[in-house]
Tab-separated table of C-alpha atoms in Angstrom:
chain	number	residue	atom	x	y	z
N	1	MET	CA	241.085	138.802	-12.111
N	2	ARG	CA	243.777	141.051	-10.550
N	3	PRO	CA	242.970	142.723	-7.311
N	4	VAL	CA	242.243	146.449	-7.597
N	5	GLY	CA	244.357	148.690	-5.667
N	6	ALA	CA	242.729	151.225	-3.327
N	7	SER	CA	244.379	154.016	-5.145
N	8	GLU	CA	243.069	152.927	-8.648
N	9	PRO	CA	240.041	154.754	-9.956
N	10	VAL	CA	237.191	152.253	-10.664
N	11	LEU	CA	233.554	152.349	-11.570
N	12	GLY	CA	231.203	152.168	-8.632
N	13	VAL	CA	227.929	150.284	-9.467
N	14	LEU	CA	225.464	150.745	-6.631
N	15	ALA	CA	222.005	148.989	-6.224
N	16	ALA	CA	219.501	148.827	-3.345
N	17	THR	CA	219.375	145.058	-3.262
N	18	ARG	CA	221.437	142.281	-4.230
N	19	SER	CA	218.934	141.014	-6.753
N	20	GLU	CA	219.018	144.333	-8.741
N	21	LEU	CA	222.931	144.374	-8.569
N	22	ASN	CA	223.171	140.687	-9.681
N	23	ALA	CA	220.863	141.368	-12.578
N	24	PHE	CA	222.951	144.396	-13.771
N	25	VAL	CA	226.363	142.676	-13.560
N	26	GLY	CA	224.907	139.519	-15.246
N	27	GLU	CA	227.855	137.441	-16.482
N	28	ALA	CA	230.459	139.922	-15.651
N	29	GLU	CA	233.781	138.313	-14.316
N	30	ALA	CA	233.365	138.427	-10.426
N	31	GLY	CA	236.345	138.758	-8.094
N	32	LEU	CA	236.803	138.905	-4.449
N	33	SER	CA	234.685	140.710	-1.936
N	34	VAL	CA	235.704	144.283	-0.724
N	35	PRO	CA	235.690	143.897	3.055
N	36	GLU	CA	236.130	147.512	3.820
N	37	ILE	CA	232.799	148.358	1.866
N	38	ALA	CA	229.900	146.251	3.255
N	39	GLY	CA	228.202	144.265	0.595
N	40	ALA	CA	230.747	145.017	-2.106
N	41	ARG	CA	232.468	142.727	-4.710
N	42	HIS	CA	234.976	143.414	-7.583
N	43	TYR	CA	233.834	142.919	-11.091
N	44	ARG	CA	235.418	143.200	-14.503
N	45	TYR	CA	233.654	144.148	-17.917
N	46	GLY	CA	236.556	143.660	-20.263
N	47	GLU	CA	238.975	146.569	-19.719
N	48	VAL	CA	236.697	148.148	-17.047
N	49	GLU	CA	237.087	147.401	-13.376
N	50	ALA	CA	234.169	147.930	-11.189
N	51	ILE	CA	233.088	147.642	-7.609
N	52	GLY	CA	229.426	146.613	-7.069
N	53	VAL	CA	227.962	147.907	-3.813
N	54	VAL	CA	224.630	146.880	-2.354
N	55	THR	CA	223.526	149.897	-0.461
N	56	GLY	CA	220.280	148.783	1.225
N	57	GLN	CA	216.924	150.558	0.532
N	58	GLY	CA	216.368	154.086	1.320
N	59	ALA	CA	218.084	157.375	0.900
N	60	GLN	CA	219.962	157.240	4.244
N	61	ARG	CA	221.286	153.753	3.638
N	62	CYS	CA	222.428	154.765	0.283
N	63	SER	CA	224.107	157.833	1.504
N	64	VAL	CA	226.076	155.890	4.306
N	65	ALA	CA	227.149	153.325	1.612
N	66	VAL	CA	228.563	156.096	-0.743
N	67	ALA	CA	230.214	157.733	2.071
N	68	ARG	CA	232.062	154.642	3.221
N	69	ALA	CA	232.904	153.653	-0.402
N	70	LEU	CA	234.455	157.079	-0.882
N	71	GLU	CA	236.546	156.663	2.094
N	72	SER	CA	237.875	153.424	1.012
N	73	ARG	CA	238.488	153.693	-2.753
N	74	SER	CA	239.066	156.176	-5.648
N	75	PHE	CA	236.259	156.059	-8.034
N	76	ALA	CA	236.231	157.322	-11.696
N	77	ALA	CA	232.487	157.270	-11.889
N	78	PHE	CA	229.309	156.061	-10.011
N	79	LEU	CA	226.300	154.413	-11.473
N	80	MET	CA	223.013	153.766	-9.649
N	81	VAL	CA	221.097	150.877	-11.026
N	82	GLY	CA	217.758	149.034	-10.111
N	83	VAL	CA	214.078	149.226	-10.375
N	84	ALA	CA	211.651	152.221	-10.112
N	85	GLY	CA	208.066	153.235	-10.350
N	86	GLY	CA	206.704	154.681	-13.530
N	87	THR	CA	205.288	158.137	-13.594
N	88	GLN	CA	204.379	158.595	-17.158
N	89	PRO	CA	201.444	157.207	-19.227
N	90	GLY	CA	202.602	154.490	-21.804
N	91	GLN	CA	205.562	153.341	-19.638
N	92	ALA	CA	205.634	149.458	-19.039
N	93	PRO	CA	207.620	147.049	-17.061
N	94	GLY	CA	211.225	146.802	-18.445
N	95	ASP	CA	211.150	150.321	-19.869
N	96	LEU	CA	214.602	151.969	-19.153
N	97	LEU	CA	214.828	155.393	-17.344
N	98	VAL	CA	218.220	157.391	-17.543
N	99	ALA	CA	218.435	160.007	-14.872
N	100	SER	CA	219.187	163.616	-15.928
N	101	GLY	CA	218.991	164.324	-12.252
N	102	ALA	CA	217.150	163.315	-9.151
N	103	GLY	CA	215.423	165.043	-6.296
N	104	PRO	CA	212.249	165.741	-4.200
N	105	LEU	CA	209.163	167.439	-5.644
N	106	PHE	CA	209.293	171.246	-5.417
N	107	ALA	CA	213.074	171.202	-5.403
N	108	ASP	CA	215.792	171.658	-8.146
N	109	PRO	CA	217.001	168.077	-8.918
N	110	THR	CA	220.521	167.285	-8.295
N	111	PRO	CA	221.917	166.651	-11.833
N	112	ALA	CA	223.695	163.696	-13.092
N	113	ALA	CA	227.073	164.196	-14.810
N	114	PRO	CA	225.599	165.442	-18.223
N	115	ASP	CA	228.127	163.744	-20.475
N	116	LEU	CA	227.722	160.355	-18.738
N	117	ALA	CA	223.837	160.488	-18.835
N	118	THR	CA	223.855	161.488	-22.408
N	119	CYS	CA	226.276	158.768	-23.533
N	120	ILE	CA	224.385	156.069	-21.645
N	121	ALA	CA	220.961	157.198	-23.136
N	122	SER	CA	222.458	157.287	-26.694
N	123	GLU	CA	223.990	153.765	-26.281
N	124	LEU	CA	220.755	152.510	-25.003
N	125	GLU	CA	218.790	154.057	-27.921
N	126	ALA	CA	221.254	152.729	-30.536
N	127	ALA	CA	220.513	149.273	-28.956
N	128	GLU	CA	216.797	149.971	-29.854
N	129	THR	CA	215.698	149.850	-26.170
N	130	SER	CA	212.747	151.793	-24.790
N	131	VAL	CA	214.361	154.571	-22.892
N	132	HIS	CA	213.050	157.658	-21.099
N	133	ILE	CA	215.314	160.384	-20.193
N	134	GLY	CA	214.604	162.912	-17.355
N	135	PRO	CA	214.594	163.614	-13.680
N	136	LEU	CA	213.695	160.936	-11.100
N	137	ALA	CA	211.694	161.943	-8.106
N	138	ALA	CA	213.290	161.164	-4.647
N	139	VAL	CA	210.660	159.667	-2.171
N	140	ASP	CA	211.014	158.148	1.301
N	141	ARG	CA	208.510	155.346	0.816
N	142	LEU	CA	206.981	153.344	-2.094
N	143	ALA	CA	204.712	155.568	-4.213
N	144	GLY	CA	201.176	154.609	-5.364
N	145	PRO	CA	199.485	155.404	-8.479
N	146	GLY	CA	198.086	158.809	-7.179
N	147	GLU	CA	201.356	160.059	-6.014
N	148	LYS	CA	203.225	158.825	-9.166
N	149	GLY	CA	200.757	160.522	-11.349
N	150	ARG	CA	201.269	163.884	-9.596
N	151	LEU	CA	204.954	163.488	-9.909
N	152	GLY	CA	204.680	162.750	-13.697
N	153	GLU	CA	202.577	165.896	-14.109
N	154	ALA	CA	205.511	167.799	-12.398
N	155	GLY	CA	207.920	166.468	-15.039
N	156	PHE	CA	209.522	163.475	-13.422
N	157	VAL	CA	210.007	160.323	-15.572
N	158	GLY	CA	210.233	157.715	-12.534
N	159	VAL	CA	210.355	157.608	-8.877
N	160	ASP	CA	212.859	155.804	-6.463
N	161	MET	CA	214.463	156.105	-3.101
N	162	GLU	CA	218.079	156.093	-3.650
N	163	THR	CA	219.253	157.833	-6.881
N	164	HIS	CA	219.132	161.330	-5.421
N	165	ALA	CA	221.348	160.224	-2.487
N	166	LEU	CA	223.989	158.767	-4.862
N	167	LEU	CA	224.002	161.793	-6.960
N	168	ALA	CA	224.247	164.237	-4.230
N	169	GLY	CA	227.114	162.325	-2.444
N	170	ALA	CA	228.983	161.951	-5.578
N	171	ARG	CA	228.518	165.530	-6.497
N	172	ARG	CA	229.929	166.572	-3.205
N	173	ALA	CA	232.929	164.337	-3.677
N	174	GLY	CA	233.477	165.583	-7.331
N	175	VAL	CA	232.944	162.135	-8.824
N	176	PRO	CA	230.768	161.954	-12.185
N	177	ALA	CA	227.542	159.919	-11.370
N	178	ALA	CA	224.493	158.720	-13.295
N	179	GLY	CA	221.260	156.662	-12.602
N	180	LEU	CA	219.775	153.705	-14.711
N	181	ARG	CA	216.576	152.515	-13.467
N	182	VAL	CA	214.067	150.131	-14.968
N	183	VAL	CA	210.192	150.493	-14.596
N	184	LEU	CA	208.931	147.950	-12.286
N	185	ASP	CA	205.336	149.217	-11.478
N	186	PRO	CA	203.769	151.453	-14.258
N	187	LEU	CA	201.884	154.567	-13.482
N	188	ASP	CA	198.575	152.729	-12.980
N	189	ARG	CA	199.758	150.071	-10.720
N	190	GLY	CA	201.192	150.066	-7.216
N	191	ILE	CA	203.284	147.559	-5.259
N	192	PRO	CA	200.953	145.010	-3.382
N	193	ARG	CA	200.705	145.945	0.260
N	194	SER	CA	201.942	142.573	1.496
N	195	VAL	CA	205.210	143.057	-0.739
N	196	ALA	CA	205.507	146.589	0.438
N	197	ALA	CA	205.416	145.363	4.055
N	198	LEU	CA	208.218	142.983	3.403
N	199	ALA	CA	210.184	145.839	1.741
N	200	ALA	CA	209.492	148.122	4.754
N	201	ALA	CA	211.070	145.455	6.937
N	202	GLN	CA	214.530	146.043	5.057
N	203	GLY	CA	214.450	149.779	5.409
N	204	GLY	CA	211.972	152.534	5.923
N	205	ARG	CA	208.737	152.761	7.997
N	206	LEU	CA	207.675	149.470	9.354
N	207	TRP	CA	204.383	150.303	10.949
N	208	PRO	CA	201.626	150.335	9.859
N	209	ASP	CA	203.090	148.771	6.577
N	210	ILE	CA	203.743	145.480	8.276
N	211	LEU	CA	200.051	145.108	8.701
N	212	GLY	CA	200.008	144.636	4.829
N	213	LEU	CA	201.359	141.150	5.504
N	214	ALA	CA	197.891	140.255	6.829
N	215	ARG	CA	196.593	140.846	3.158
N	216	TRP	CA	198.896	138.167	1.657
N	217	PRO	CA	196.121	135.605	1.129
N	218	VAL	CA	193.883	138.101	-0.672
N	219	GLU	CA	196.590	139.568	-2.853
N	220	VAL	CA	197.835	136.394	-4.543
N	221	ARG	CA	196.827	137.687	-8.231
N	222	ALA	CA	198.556	140.976	-7.537
N	223	ILE	CA	201.599	139.280	-6.116
N	224	VAL	CA	201.784	136.921	-9.141
N	225	ARG	CA	201.594	139.971	-11.602
N	226	PHE	CA	204.232	141.774	-9.455
N	227	MET	CA	206.673	138.856	-9.642
N	228	ARG	CA	206.119	138.623	-13.285
N	229	ASP	CA	206.847	142.234	-13.613
N	230	MET	CA	209.936	141.936	-11.493
N	231	GLY	CA	211.153	139.331	-13.862
N	232	THR	CA	210.652	141.557	-16.894
N	233	ALA	CA	212.260	144.466	-15.131
N	234	LEU	CA	215.476	142.582	-13.868
N	235	GLY	CA	215.617	140.932	-17.392
N	236	ALA	CA	215.792	144.294	-18.985
N	237	LEU	CA	218.520	145.478	-16.569
N	238	ARG	CA	220.519	142.341	-17.245
N	239	ALA	CA	220.382	143.015	-21.068
N	240	VAL	CA	221.893	146.385	-20.924
N	241	GLY	CA	224.661	145.836	-18.327
N	242	LYS	CA	227.483	145.720	-20.708
N	243	VAL	CA	226.228	148.344	-22.982
N	244	THR	CA	225.817	150.764	-20.051
N	245	VAL	CA	229.270	150.022	-18.702
N	246	GLN	CA	230.726	150.617	-22.375
N	247	ALA	CA	228.911	154.004	-22.463
N	248	VAL	CA	230.388	154.855	-18.979
N	249	ARG	CA	233.964	154.062	-20.236
N	250	GLU	CA	233.367	156.248	-23.363
N	251	ALA	CA	232.214	159.109	-21.433
N	252	SER	CA	234.912	158.915	-18.771
């Protein structure tokens, strides 16, 4: 795989965690790391050169990662990938969410690049996958069933912590961007408190979430279900990586 020059526009694929990025890139040809962008590596999908970036969890970390990437490279487009909470009845783990935009409640969502989002959604629907298209709610913590229900009633199709930061940063830089998320926790389920405590240790509020670790022994069944759902979600993300990248190429 040839090195990508810093002046050559490439596709930026961003994910909050390494497991989410690894799932999406799947068996794409991996190249060298990108030392000037923390947590980044080169990838190739056929004719498409990509740089995958692990941003860390939360909007602030994502914003920093986007800014550093833009300082170091020229990007043709950005794509945020990963898991999300479901906000609509009938959604199940593994359902795909294509962001038409993203933002907090009671604010106009920052729009995704319309052609990019539309092309991704069309390609995924053609592949007969379950796709929900609409805005994603931006939150600063994991959302429980009650909050997800309120966001769903407001018209959001899912909820996450990073897509809005990516769309806002890309919009300021004039780079087309879109978000592809996969439902992890459906509307009627939340993330087990012990798992949320571990997530909090990676970014976001640590107290009192860390007290959730004490609940680990009594949450075994919920944790087992969560791990099963995570496997389903990451498997769905892996299955659509090539199709999504092809859609980005056609839209660019």
